[in-house]
Amino acid sequence: MHIMSNTQSPSLFDQLGGQPAIEAAVDIFYRKVLVDDRISRFFEGVDMDRQRSKQKAFLTMAFGGPVNYSGKDMRNGHAHLVKMGLNDSHFDTVIELLGGTLKELGVADGLIQQVATIAESTRNDVLGR
Amino acid sequence: MPTLNFQSQSFPFDSGESVLDTLLRNGVPVSYSCKAGNCGACMLRAVDGEIPASAQAGLKDSWIAKGYFLACCCRPSDHLAVVPLDADARIAATIADITSIAVDVLRLRLRTEPFAFRAGQYVTVSLENGLARSYSIASLPGEEYLEMHIRLLPNGRMSNWLRNEAQPGSPLQLMGPHGDCFYTPGQAHRPLLLIGTGTGLAPLYGILRDALRNGHHGPIHLFHGARQPAGFYLNDGLSALAREHTNFQYTPTISPIDQTVAEHYPKPKETSAFLCGDPTLVQLLRKKLFLAGMDLRDIHADAFLPST
């Protein structure tokens, strides 16, 4: 599944560099998340390997790559965090860190905007609304 | 063409090919590591046929007598039938000796049936009454005894049994081995970071000696954390190893171990790390090493979960 692809130009996922770009981004992104005082508490005490693969799936989705996420998965996966107080401000922070990660990797602003738009589309499911 | 029988399967092979290569070529999932006769991971048992002497070089006489051999070094010229050493079978063991090596640490040495394991893995020790606990292996494959370091806990049923009732000759059963915190040959230049607290030193001691035995020449740094200096229960042996091997450095510390490591390695790069011991500390170190730039896949961890 390629979101936002069309026949004329390469897909967003390909423009971003595909799977290798995900690999490059995931550790940078995960480190940002772990040290950010605004959201780090939601990522404490969890298995880091499992957490990393979840981050990878999230990035793949946001990059317009091949994942099968349903809104229901999103809701179920984050329900316990919503109970811990996960709200819009935390979601904003994640989007911000995602943008920062891509900037660090030298991704053009236009593409970062597209990634943010896809990530944004999960907001209500993540926050259980 | 001669054939190799593995359980119920039969594989033709060219003379000169090792048993390990024949099995791998045919997609048989056998454990192996160094492919050079060092690690012992590929040990099998022959049930029919002639084993070349080179495949049993360095093995104990009692093992040779039972037909154990190293598949990577075994190049048979004729028919051979072999079976695996079943990793999940119960392994019979007897206590050779129990020695107090620190205020709260016992060294347990066992005589066991041969079984394939990697230094740094752990086994589950069980008694006839069903009591079972997991302990890391501090010895290397091929050594005379299977060695473990047991922390004495005030209400620890197994550790109290070992201290108060167990005798040399007492029978035990082992299950395993388990765990993926072990040295993998093939990158002899790579820096190794070994970090453990308390009896988390046991698997690290095995991993360290496994690396040295495999000719590891990259820097190896072992940090051992304890609450007080008396807890550095392998201080003499490790200090001696550090004198013998210029690439090995040993740092015992009573300071918070994550800080000690950070002082020495503010930016660990291209390093393999092994973390063993207290689960909270293992988790903290894992996070700190990751944040310092390490790849999570290079961080091997074995968190000791307490049970009494």
CSV table of C-alpha atoms in Angstrom, one decimal, chain A residues 48-105:
chain,number,residue,atom,x,y,z
A,48,MET,CA,13.1,-1.4,24.0
A,49,ASP,CA,13.3,-3.9,21.2
A,50,ARG,CA,9.6,-4.1,20.9
A,51,GLN,CA,9.3,-0.4,21.3
A,52,ARG,CA,11.7,0.1,18.5
A,53,SER,CA,9.8,-2.1,16.1
A,54,LYS,CA,6.6,-0.2,16.9
A,55,GLN,CA,8.4,3.1,16.2
A,56,LYS,CA,9.5,1.5,12.9
A,57,ALA,CA,6.0,0.6,12.0
A,58,PHE,CA,4.8,4.1,12.9
A,59,LEU,CA,7.5,5.7,10.7
A,60,THR,CA,6.8,3.3,7.8
A,61,MET,CA,3.1,4.4,8.0
A,62,ALA,CA,4.0,8.1,8.3
A,63,PHE,CA,6.4,7.7,5.3
A,64,GLY,CA,3.5,6.4,3.2
A,65,GLY,CA,5.1,2.9,3.2
A,66,PRO,CA,3.6,-0.5,3.3
A,67,VAL,CA,1.9,-1.2,6.7
A,68,ASN,CA,-1.5,-2.3,7.6
A,69,TYR,CA,-2.6,-0.2,10.5
A,70,SER,CA,-6.3,0.0,11.3
A,71,GLY,CA,-7.9,2.7,13.4
A,72,LYS,CA,-8.8,0.0,15.8
A,73,ASP,CA,-5.2,-1.1,16.2
A,74,MET,CA,-4.3,2.5,16.9
A,75,ARG,CA,-7.0,2.8,19.6
A,76,ASN,CA,-6.2,-0.5,21.3
A,77,GLY,CA,-2.5,0.1,21.2
A,78,HIS,CA,-2.7,3.5,22.9
A,79,ALA,CA,-5.6,3.0,25.2
A,80,HIS,CA,-3.4,2.5,28.3
A,81,LEU,CA,-1.5,5.6,27.4
A,82,VAL,CA,-4.7,7.7,27.2
A,83,LYS,CA,-5.4,6.4,30.7
A,84,MET,CA,-2.0,7.7,31.7
A,85,GLY,CA,-3.0,11.2,30.4
A,86,LEU,CA,-1.9,11.1,26.8
A,87,ASN,CA,-3.5,14.2,25.1
A,88,ASP,CA,-3.2,16.5,22.1
A,89,SER,CA,-0.1,18.3,23.5
A,90,HIS,CA,1.8,14.9,23.6
A,91,PHE,CA,0.7,14.1,20.1
A,92,ASP,CA,1.9,17.5,19.0
A,93,THR,CA,5.3,16.8,20.5
A,94,VAL,CA,5.6,13.5,18.7
A,95,ILE,CA,4.8,15.2,15.4
A,96,GLU,CA,7.4,17.9,16.2
A,97,LEU,CA,10.1,15.3,17.0
A,98,LEU,CA,9.2,13.4,13.8
A,99,GLY,CA,9.8,16.6,11.9
A,100,GLY,CA,13.0,17.2,13.7
A,101,THR,CA,14.2,13.7,12.9
A,102,LEU,CA,13.6,14.2,9.2
A,103,LYS,CA,15.2,17.7,9.2
A,104,GLU,CA,18.3,16.1,10.8
A,105,LEU,CA,18.4,13.6,7.9
